[in-house]
Coordinates of N, CA, C and O in Angstrom, one line a residue:
X1 N 0.8 -1.3 0.0 CA -0.1 0.0 0.0 C 0.9 1.2 0.0 O 0.6 2.2 -0.7
X2 N 1.9 1.2 0.6 CA 2.8 2.4 0.7 C 3.5 2.5 -0.6 O 3.8 3.6 -1.1
X3 N 4.0 1.5 -1.3 CA 4.6 1.6 -2.5 C 3.8 2.1 -3.6 O 4.2 2.8 -4.5
X4 N 2.4 1.9 -3.7 CA 1.5 2.3 -4.6 C 1.5 4.1 -4.4 O 1.5 4.7 -5.4
X5 N 1.4 4.4 -3.2 CA 1.3 5.8 -2.9 C 2.5 6.5 -3.4 O 2.5 7.7 -4.0
X6 N 3.7 5.9 -3.1 CA 5.0 6.5 -3.5 C 5.2 6.6 -5.0 O 5.6 7.5 -5.6
X7 N 4.6 5.5 -5.7 CA 4.6 5.5 -7.2 C 3.8 6.6 -7.7 O 4.3 7.4 -8.8
X8 N 2.7 7.0 -7.1 CA 1.8 8.1 -7.7 C 2.5 9.5 -7.4 O 2.4 10.3 -8.1
X9 N 3.2 9.5 -6.3 CA 3.9 10.9 -6.0 C 5.1 11.1 -6.9 O 5.2 12.1 -7.4
X10 N 5.8 10.1 -7.4 CA 6.9 10.3 -8.3 C 6.3 10.6 -9.7 O 6.8 11.5 -10.3
X11 N 5.2 9.9 -10.1 CA 4.5 10.3 -11.4 C 4.0 11.6 -11.4 O 4.2 12.4 -12.4
X12 N 3.5 12.0 -10.3 CA 2.8 13.5 -10.3 C 3.9 14.6 -10.2 O 3.9 15.6 -10.9
X13 N 5.1 14.2 -9.6 CA 6.2 15.1 -9.7 C 6.7 15.2 -11.1 O 7.1 16.3 -11.5
X14 N 7.0 14.1 -11.7 CA 7.5 14.1 -13.1 C 6.5 14.8 -14.0 O 7.0 15.6 -14.9
X15 N 5.2 14.7 -13.8 CA 4.2 15.4 -14.6 C 4.3 16.9 -14.3 O 4.2 17.8 -15.3
X16 N 4.5 17.3 -13.2 CA 4.6 18.8 -12.7 C 5.9 19.4 -13.3 O 5.9 20.4 -13.9
X17 N 7.0 18.6 -13.3 CA 8.3 19.1 -14.0 C 8.0 19.3 -15.5 O 8.5 20.2 -16.1
X18 N 7.4 18.3 -16.1 CA 7.2 18.2 -17.5 C 6.4 19.4 -17.9 O 6.7 20.1 -18.9
X19 N 5.2 19.8 -17.2 CA 4.3 20.9 -17.6 C 5.0 22.1 -17.3 O 4.9 23.2 -18.1
X20 N 5.9 22.3 -16.3 CA 6.7 23.5 -16.0 C 7.5 23.8 -17.2 O 7.7 25.0 -17.6
X21 N 8.2 22.7 -17.7 CA 9.2 22.9 -18.7 C 8.5 23.3 -20.0 O 9.0 24.1 -20.8
X22 N 7.3 22.7 -20.3 CA 6.4 23.1 -21.4 C 6.1 24.6 -21.4 O 5.9 25.3 -22.4
X23 N 5.7 25.1 -20.1 CA 5.2 26.5 -20.0 C 6.3 27.4 -20.2 O 6.1 28.6 -20.6
X24 N 7.5 27.1 -20.0 CA 8.7 27.9 -20.2 C 9.4 28.0 -21.6 O 10.1 29.0 -21.9
X25 N 8.8 27.1 -22.5 CA 9.4 27.0 -23.7 C 9.1 28.3 -24.6 O 9.9 28.8 -25.2
X26 N 7.8 28.7 -24.6 CA 7.4 30.0 -25.4 C 8.1 31.1 -24.7 O 8.6 32.0 -25.5
X27 N 8.4 31.2 -23.5 CA 9.1 32.4 -23.0 C 10.5 32.4 -23.3 O 11.0 33.5 -23.7
X28 N 11.2 31.2 -23.4 CA 12.6 31.2 -23.8 C 12.8 31.4 -25.3 O 13.7 32.0 -25.8
X29 N 11.9 30.9 -26.0 CA 12.0 31.0 -27.5 C 11.9 32.4 -28.0 O 12.3 32.8 -29.1
X30 N 10.9 33.3 -27.3 CA 10.7 34.6 -27.6 C 11.9 35.4 -27.3 O 12.0 36.6 -27.9
X31 N 12.8 35.1 -26.3 CA 13.8 36.0 -26.0 C 15.0 35.9 -27.0 O 15.7 37.0 -27.2
X32 N 15.3 34.8 -27.6 CA 16.5 34.7 -28.4 C 16.4 35.1 -29.8 O 17.3 35.8 -30.2
X33 N 15.3 35.0 -30.6 CA 15.3 35.3 -32.0 C 15.6 36.6 -32.3 O 16.5 37.2 -32.1
X34 N 14.7 37.4 -32.9 CA 14.8 38.7 -33.3 C 15.5 38.9 -34.5 O 15.6 40.1 -35.0
X35 N 16.2 38.0 -35.1 CA 16.9 38.2 -36.4 C 16.1 38.4 -37.6 O 16.4 39.1 -38.7
X36 N 14.9 37.9 -37.6 CA 13.9 38.2 -38.7 C 13.6 39.6 -38.9 O 13.6 40.2 -40.0
X37 N 13.2 40.3 -37.8 CA 12.8 41.6 -37.9 C 13.8 42.7 -37.7 O 13.6 43.9 -37.9
X38 N 14.9 42.2 -37.2 CA 16.0 43.2 -36.8 C 16.7 43.8 -38.1 O 17.5 44.7 -38.0
X39 N 16.8 43.0 -39.2 CA 17.5 43.4 -40.3 C 17.0 44.6 -41.1 O 17.7 45.4 -41.5
X40 N 15.7 44.8 -41.0 CA 15.1 46.0 -41.7 C 14.2 46.8 -40.7 O 13.3 46.3 -40.1
X41 N 14.7 48.0 -40.4 CA 13.9 48.9 -39.6 C 12.5 49.3 -40.1 O 12.3 49.1 -41.3
X42 N 11.6 49.7 -39.2 CA 10.3 50.1 -39.8 C 10.4 51.2 -40.6 O 11.3 52.1 -40.7
X43 N 9.3 51.5 -41.5 CA 9.3 52.6 -42.4 C 9.2 53.9 -41.6 O 8.6 53.9 -40.5
X44 N 9.7 55.0 -42.2 CA 9.8 56.2 -41.6 C 8.7 57.1 -42.4 O 8.8 57.2 -43.6
X45 N 7.8 57.8 -41.7 CA 6.8 58.6 -42.5 C 7.3 59.9 -42.6 O 7.2 60.7 -41.4
X46 N 7.8 60.5 -43.6 CA 8.4 61.8 -43.7 C 7.3 62.8 -44.2 O 7.6 64.0 -44.6
X47 N 5.9 62.4 -44.5 CA 5.0 63.3 -45.0 C 4.7 64.5 -44.0 O 4.2 65.4 -44.6
X48 N 4.9 64.4 -42.8 CA 4.6 65.5 -42.0 C 5.6 66.6 -42.1 O 6.7 66.5 -41.6
X49 N 5.2 67.7 -42.6 CA 6.2 68.8 -42.6 C 7.2 68.8 -43.6 O 8.0 69.8 -43.8
X50 N 7.4 67.7 -44.4 CA 8.4 67.6 -45.4 C 7.9 67.3 -46.7 O 7.1 66.3 -46.8
X51 N 8.4 67.6 -47.9 CA 8.0 67.2 -49.2 C 9.3 67.1 -49.9 O 10.2 67.6 -49.5
X52 N 9.2 66.1 -50.9 CA 10.4 66.0 -51.7 C 10.2 66.8 -52.9 O 9.3 66.7 -53.7
X53 N 11.2 67.6 -53.0 CA 11.2 68.6 -54.3 C 12.2 68.1 -55.2 O 13.4 68.3 -54.8
X54 N 11.9 67.5 -56.3 CA 12.7 66.9 -57.2 C 13.0 67.9 -58.3 O 12.7 67.7 -59.4
X55 N 13.9 69.0 -58.0 CA 14.3 69.9 -59.0 C 15.4 69.4 -59.9 O 15.4 70.0 -61.1
X56 N 16.0 68.3 -59.6 CA 17.0 67.9 -60.5 C 16.6 67.2 -61.7 O 17.2 67.2 -62.9
X57 N 15.3 66.7 -61.8 CA 14.9 65.9 -62.9 C 13.9 66.7 -63.6 O 13.3 66.3 -64.6
X58 N 13.4 68.0 -63.1 CA 12.4 68.8 -63.7 C 13.1 69.7 -64.8 O 14.2 70.2 -64.6
X59 N 12.5 69.6 -65.9 CA 13.2 70.5 -66.9 C 13.0 72.0 -66.6 O 12.0 72.4 -66.0
X60 N 13.9 72.8 -67.0 CA 13.8 74.2 -66.7 C 12.7 74.8 -67.7 O 12.9 74.7 -68.9
X61 N 11.7 75.4 -67.2 CA 10.7 76.1 -68.0 C 10.7 77.6 -67.7 O 10.7 77.9 -66.5
X62 N 10.6 78.3 -68.7 CA 10.5 79.7 -68.5 C 9.0 80.2 -68.1 O 8.2 79.5 -68.5
X63 N 8.8 81.1 -67.2 CA 7.7 81.5 -66.8 C 6.7 82.1 -67.7 O 5.6 81.9 -67.5
X64 N 7.2 82.5 -68.8 CA 6.3 83.2 -69.8 C 5.7 82.3 -70.8 O 4.9 82.7 -71.6
X65 N 6.0 80.9 -70.9 CA 5.5 79.9 -71.7 C 5.9 80.4 -73.2 O 4.9 80.4 -74.1
X66 N 7.0 80.9 -73.5 CA 7.3 81.4 -74.8 C 7.7 80.2 -75.7 O 8.2 79.1 -75.2
X67 N 7.8 80.5 -77.0 CA 8.3 79.4 -78.0 C 7.4 78.3 -78.1 O 7.8 77.3 -78.6
X68 N 6.2 78.5 -77.7 CA 5.1 77.4 -78.0 C 5.2 76.2 -77.2 O 4.5 75.2 -77.4
X69 N 6.1 76.2 -76.1 CA 6.1 75.1 -75.1 C 5.1 75.2 -74.1 O 4.9 76.1 -73.2
X70 N 4.2 74.2 -74.1 CA 3.0 74.1 -73.0 C 3.6 73.3 -71.9 O 4.2 72.4 -72.1
X71 N 3.0 73.7 -70.8 CA 3.3 72.9 -69.5 C 2.2 72.4 -68.9 O 1.1 73.1 -68.8
X72 N 2.3 71.3 -68.4 CA 1.2 70.7 -67.4 C 1.7 70.7 -65.9 O 2.9 70.5 -65.7
X73 N 0.8 71.0 -65.0 CA 1.1 70.9 -63.6 C 0.8 69.5 -63.0 O -0.5 69.2 -63.2
X74 N 1.7 68.8 -62.5 CA 1.3 67.5 -62.0 C 1.3 67.5 -60.4 O 2.3 68.0 -59.8
X75 N 0.2 67.2 -59.8 CA 0.2 67.2 -58.3 C -0.4 65.9 -57.8 O -1.1 65.2 -58.7
X76 N -0.5 65.6 -56.6 CA -1.1 64.4 -56.1 C -0.7 63.1 -56.7 O 0.6 63.0 -56.8
X77 N -1.5 62.3 -57.1 CA -1.1 60.9 -57.6 C -0.4 61.0 -58.9 O 0.6 60.3 -59.2
X78 N -0.7 62.0 -59.7 CA 0.1 62.2 -61.0 C 1.5 62.6 -60.7 O 2.4 62.1 -61.4
X79 N 1.8 63.4 -59.8 CA 3.0 63.8 -59.4 C 3.8 62.6 -58.8 O 5.0 62.3 -59.1
X80 N 3.2 61.9 -57.9 CA 3.9 60.8 -57.3 C 4.3 59.6 -58.3 O 5.3 59.1 -58.4
X81 N 3.4 59.4 -59.4 CA 3.6 58.4 -60.5 C 4.8 59.0 -61.3 O 5.6 58.3 -61.8
X82 N 4.8 60.3 -61.6 CA 5.9 60.9 -62.2 C 7.2 60.8 -61.7 O 8.2 60.4 -62.3
X83 N 7.3 61.0 -60.3 CA 8.6 60.8 -59.5 C 9.0 59.4 -59.5 O 10.1 59.2 -59.6
X84 N 8.0 58.6 -59.4 CA 8.3 57.1 -59.3 C 8.9 56.6 -60.6 O 10.0 56.0 -60.6
X85 N 8.4 57.1 -61.8 CA 9.0 56.8 -63.1 C 10.2 57.3 -63.3 O 11.1 56.8 -64.1
X86 N 10.5 58.5 -62.9 CA 11.8 59.2 -63.0 C 13.0 58.5 -62.1 O 14.1 58.5 -62.6
X87 N 12.6 57.8 -61.1 CA 13.5 57.3 -60.1 C 13.5 55.8 -60.0 O 14.3 55.1 -59.3
X88 N 12.5 55.1 -60.7 CA 12.4 53.7 -60.6 C 13.7 52.8 -61.0 O 13.8 51.7 -60.6
X89 N 14.6 53.3 -62.0 CA 15.6 52.6 -62.4 C 17.0 53.2 -61.9 O 18.0 52.9 -62.5
X90 N 17.0 54.0 -61.0 CA 18.2 54.7 -60.5 C 19.1 53.6 -59.7 O 18.5 52.8 -58.9
X91 N 20.2 53.7 -60.0 CA 21.3 52.7 -59.2 C 21.6 52.8 -57.9 O 21.8 51.9 -57.2
X92 N 21.3 54.2 -57.4 CA 21.8 54.5 -55.9 C 20.6 54.4 -55.0 O 19.6 54.3 -55.4
X93 N 20.9 54.5 -53.6 CA 19.8 54.5 -52.7 C 19.7 56.0 -52.3 O 20.3 56.8 -52.6
X94 N 18.6 56.2 -51.4 CA 18.3 57.5 -50.8 C 17.2 58.3 -51.7 O 16.7 57.8 -52.6
X95 N 17.0 59.6 -51.3 CA 16.1 60.5 -51.9 C 16.2 60.7 -53.4 O 15.3 60.9 -54.1
X96 N 17.5 60.7 -53.9 CA 17.7 60.9 -55.3 C 17.9 59.5 -55.9 O 18.3 59.5 -57.2
X97 N 17.8 58.4 -55.2 CA 18.0 57.1 -55.8 C 16.7 56.4 -56.2 O 15.8 57.0 -56.6
X98 N 16.7 55.1 -56.0 CA 15.6 54.3 -56.5 C 14.5 54.5 -55.8 O 14.5 54.4 -54.6
X99 N 13.2 54.6 -56.4 CA 11.9 54.7 -55.8 C 11.2 53.4 -56.1 O 11.3 52.8 -57.0
X100 N 10.3 53.0 -55.1 CA 9.5 51.8 -55.2 C 8.1 52.1 -55.2 O 7.7 53.1 -54.4
X101 N 7.2 51.4 -55.7 CA 5.7 51.5 -55.6 C 5.2 50.5 -54.7 O 5.4 49.3 -54.9
X102 N 4.5 50.9 -53.5 CA 4.0 49.8 -52.5 C 2.7 49.4 -53.1 O 2.0 50.0 -53.9
X103 N 2.3 48.3 -52.4 CA 1.0 47.7 -52.7 C -0.2 48.6 -52.3 O -1.2 48.4 -53.0
X104 N 0.0 49.5 -51.4 CA -1.2 50.3 -50.9 C -1.2 51.6 -51.8 O -1.9 52.5 -51.6
X105 N -0.4 51.8 -52.8 CA -0.4 52.9 -53.7 C 0.5 54.0 -53.4 O 0.1 55.2 -53.8
X106 N 1.4 53.9 -52.5 CA 2.2 55.0 -52.2 C 3.7 54.7 -52.7 O 4.0 53.6 -53.0
X107 N 4.5 55.7 -52.9 CA 5.8 55.7 -53.4 C 6.7 55.9 -52.2 O 6.5 56.7 -51.3
X108 N 7.8 55.2 -52.3 CA 8.9 55.3 -51.2 C 10.3 55.0 -51.7 O 10.4 54.4 -52.9
X109 N 11.1 55.4 -51.0 CA 12.7 55.0 -51.2 C 13.2 54.5 -50.0 O 12.6 54.6 -48.8
X110 N 14.3 53.9 -50.1 CA 15.1 53.4 -49.0 C 16.4 53.9 -48.7 O 17.1 54.4 -49.7
X111 N 16.7 54.4 -47.5 CA 17.9 55.1 -47.2 C 19.1 54.0 -47.0 O 18.8 52.9 -47.2
X112 N 20.2 54.5 -46.7 CA 21.3 53.5 -46.4 C 21.2 52.6 -45.5 O 21.8 51.5 -45.6
X113 N 20.3 52.8 -44.5 CA 20.0 51.7 -43.4 C 18.8 50.9 -43.8 O 18.2 50.1 -43.1
X114 N 18.4 51.0 -45.2 CA 17.2 50.2 -45.7 C 15.9 50.5 -45.0 O 15.0 49.7 -45.1
X115 N 15.9 51.7 -44.4 CA 14.6 52.3 -44.0 C 13.7 52.8 -45.1 O 14.3 53.5 -45.8
X116 N 12.4 52.5 -45.0 CA 11.6 53.0 -46.1 C 11.1 54.5 -45.7 O 10.7 54.7 -44.6
X117 N 11.2 55.3 -46.6 CA 10.8 56.8 -46.5 C 9.7 57.1 -47.5 O 10.0 56.9 -48.7
X118 N 8.5 57.5 -47.0 CA 7.3 57.8 -47.9 C 7.6 59.2 -48.7 O 8.1 60.0 -48.1
X119 N 7.4 59.2 -49.9 CA 7.6 60.4 -50.9 C 6.3 61.1 -50.8 O 5.2 60.5 -51.1
X120 N 6.5 62.4 -50.6 CA 5.3 63.3 -50.8 C 5.6 64.4 -52.1 O 6.7 64.9 -52.0
X121 N 4.7 64.5 -52.8 CA 4.9 65.3 -53.9 C 5.0 66.8 -53.5 O 4.3 67.1 -52.5
X122 N 5.7 67.7 -54.2 CA 5.6 69.1 -53.8 C 4.1 69.8 -53.7 O 3.5 69.4 -54.7
X123 N 3.9 70.5 -52.8 CA 2.5 71.1 -52.8 C 2.2 71.9 -53.8 O 1.0 72.2 -54.3
X124 N 3.1 72.7 -54.5 CA 3.0 73.4 -55.7 C 2.9 72.8 -56.9 O 2.6 73.3 -57.9
X125 N 3.0 71.4 -57.0 CA 3.0 70.6 -58.1 C 4.4 70.5 -58.8 O 5.3 71.2 -58.5
X126 N 4.3 69.8 -59.9 CA 5.6 69.6 -60.6 C 5.2 70.1 -62.0 O 4.3 69.6 -62.7
X127 N 6.1 71.1 -62.7 CA 5.9 71.6 -64.0 C 6.6 70.6 -64.9 O 7.8 70.5 -64.9
X128 N 5.8 70.1 -65.9 CA 6.2 69.1 -66.9 C 5.7 69.5 -68.2 O 4.7 70.0 -68.3
X129 N 6.7 69.3 -69.3 CA 6.2 69.5 -70.7 C 5.0 68.8 -71.0 O 4.9 67.7 -70.6
X130 N 4.1 69.5 -71.6 CA 2.8 68.8 -71.9 C 2.8 67.5 -72.6 O 2.1 66.4 -72.4
X131 N 3.8 67.5 -73.6 CA 4.1 66.2 -74.4 C 4.5 65.0 -73.4 O 4.0 63.8 -73.6
X132 N 5.3 65.3 -72.4 CA 5.8 64.3 -71.4 C 4.7 64.0 -70.4 O 4.6 62.8 -69.8
X133 N 3.8 64.9 -70.1 CA 2.8 64.7 -69.2 C 1.6 63.9 -69.5 O 0.6 63.7 -68.8
X134 N 1.4 63.8 -70.8 CA 0.2 63.1 -71.3 C -0.1 61.7 -70.8 O -1.2 61.4 -70.6
X135 N 1.0 61.0 -70.5 CA 0.8 59.7 -69.8 C 0.3 59.8 -68.5 O -0.2 58.7 -68.0
X136 N 0.3 60.9 -67.9 CA -0.3 61.0 -66.4 C -1.7 61.5 -66.5 O -2.2 62.0 -65.5
X137 N -2.2 61.9 -67.7 CA -3.6 62.5 -67.8 C -4.8 61.9 -67.1 O -5.7 62.5 -66.5
X138 N -4.6 60.6 -66.8 CA -5.8 59.8 -66.2 C -5.6 59.8 -64.7 O -6.6 59.3 -64.0
X139 N -4.6 60.3 -64.0 CA -4.4 60.2 -62.6 C -4.8 61.7 -62.0 O -5.0 62.6 -62.5
X140 N -5.2 61.4 -60.6 CA -5.6 62.6 -59.9 C -4.5 63.6 -59.8 O -3.4 63.2 -59.5
X141 N -4.9 64.8 -59.9 CA -3.8 65.8 -59.8 C -3.2 66.3 -61.1 O -2.4 67.3 -61.1
X142 N -3.7 65.8 -62.1 CA -3.2 66.3 -63.6 C -3.8 67.6 -63.7 O -5.0 67.8 -63.8
X143 N -3.1 68.7 -63.9 CA -3.6 70.1 -64.1 C -4.6 70.5 -63.1 O -5.5 71.2 -63.5
X144 N -4.4 70.2 -61.8 CA -5.4 70.6 -60.7 C -6.7 69.9 -60.6 O -7.5 70.1 -59.9
X145 N -6.7 68.7 -61.4 CA -8.0 68.0 -61.3 C -8.0 67.1 -60.0 O -7.0 66.5 -59.6
X146 N -9.1 66.9 -59.4 CA -9.3 66.2 -58.3 C -9.9 64.7 -58.6 O -10.1 63.9 -57.7
X147 N -10.3 64.5 -59.8 CA -10.8 63.3 -60.2 C -9.7 62.5 -61.1 O -8.8 63.0 -61.4
X148 N -9.9 61.1 -61.1 CA -9.0 60.3 -61.8 C -8.5 59.1 -61.0 O -8.9 59.0 -59.8
X149 N -7.7 58.4 -61.6 CA -7.1 57.2 -60.9 C -6.1 57.7 -59.8 O -5.4 58.7 -59.8
X150 N -6.1 56.7 -58.7 CA -4.9 56.8 -57.7 C -3.9 55.7 -58.0 O -4.1 54.9 -59.1
X151 N -3.0 55.6 -57.2 CA -1.9 54.6 -57.4 C -2.2 53.3 -56.8 O -1.3 52.4 -56.9
X152 N -3.3 53.1 -56.1 CA -3.5 51.9 -55.4 C -3.6 50.7 -56.2 O -3.4 49.5 -55.8
X153 N -4.1 50.8 -57.4 CA -4.3 49.6 -58.2 C -3.1 49.2 -59.2 O -3.1 48.4 -60.0
X154 N -2.0 50.1 -59.1 CA -0.8 49.8 -59.8 C 0.1 49.0 -59.1 O 0.2 49.1 -57.8
X155 N 0.8 48.0 -59.6 CA 1.7 47.2 -58.8 C 3.0 47.2 -59.5 O 3.2 47.4 -60.6
X156 N 4.0 47.0 -58.8 CA 5.4 46.9 -59.2 C 6.0 45.6 -58.7 O 6.2 45.4 -57.5
X157 N 6.6 44.8 -59.7 CA 7.2 43.6 -59.2 C 8.5 43.8 -58.6 O 9.0 42.9 -57.9
X158 N 9.1 45.0 -58.8 CA 10.4 45.2 -58.2 C 10.4 45.9 -56.9 O 11.5 46.0 -56.3
X159 N 9.1 46.0 -56.3 CA 9.2 46.6 -54.9 C 9.4 45.5 -53.9 O 8.7 44.6 -53.8
X160 N 10.5 45.8 -53.0 CA 10.7 45.0 -51.9 C 9.6 45.1 -50.8 O 8.9 46.2 -50.8
X161 N 9.3 44.1 -50.1 CA 8.4 44.1 -49.0 C 8.8 45.2 -48.0 O 9.9 45.3 -47.6
X162 N 7.7 45.8 -47.4 CA 7.8 46.7 -46.4 C 7.9 46.2 -45.0 O 7.3 45.3 -44.7

């Protein structure tokens, strides 16, 4: 009778140790990893108070529209898509480097630390020769229009995950 009681006591202790070990496994496994998410920092939203003014790729246009050169103003989605197309094949990184189109219809670039920075078009718009701007006519912001397509249904296969 005493041996049966002792046998149950040993089994219950072993079961308690086993359950305790199982409960500590998730705690210990969550402490060590981190290499998955540590390689790429979270995106930075630079849209508050800052805009990307891409004067280096804009053609110089005289204010008087002389010589028969017509200009279109691209703002909003049209300006973002213009900036994306100007920078999508750039070899370097950063604000003047390669731009990517996200799945949610926003344009971003990556800095030297591989952080994503959202691109905001200049509030005054981008002046583009009308012949070059024709391809952006269907987008919101073309010559001050508030109607048209946005960039949410465009996809880019070259865009890395955010």
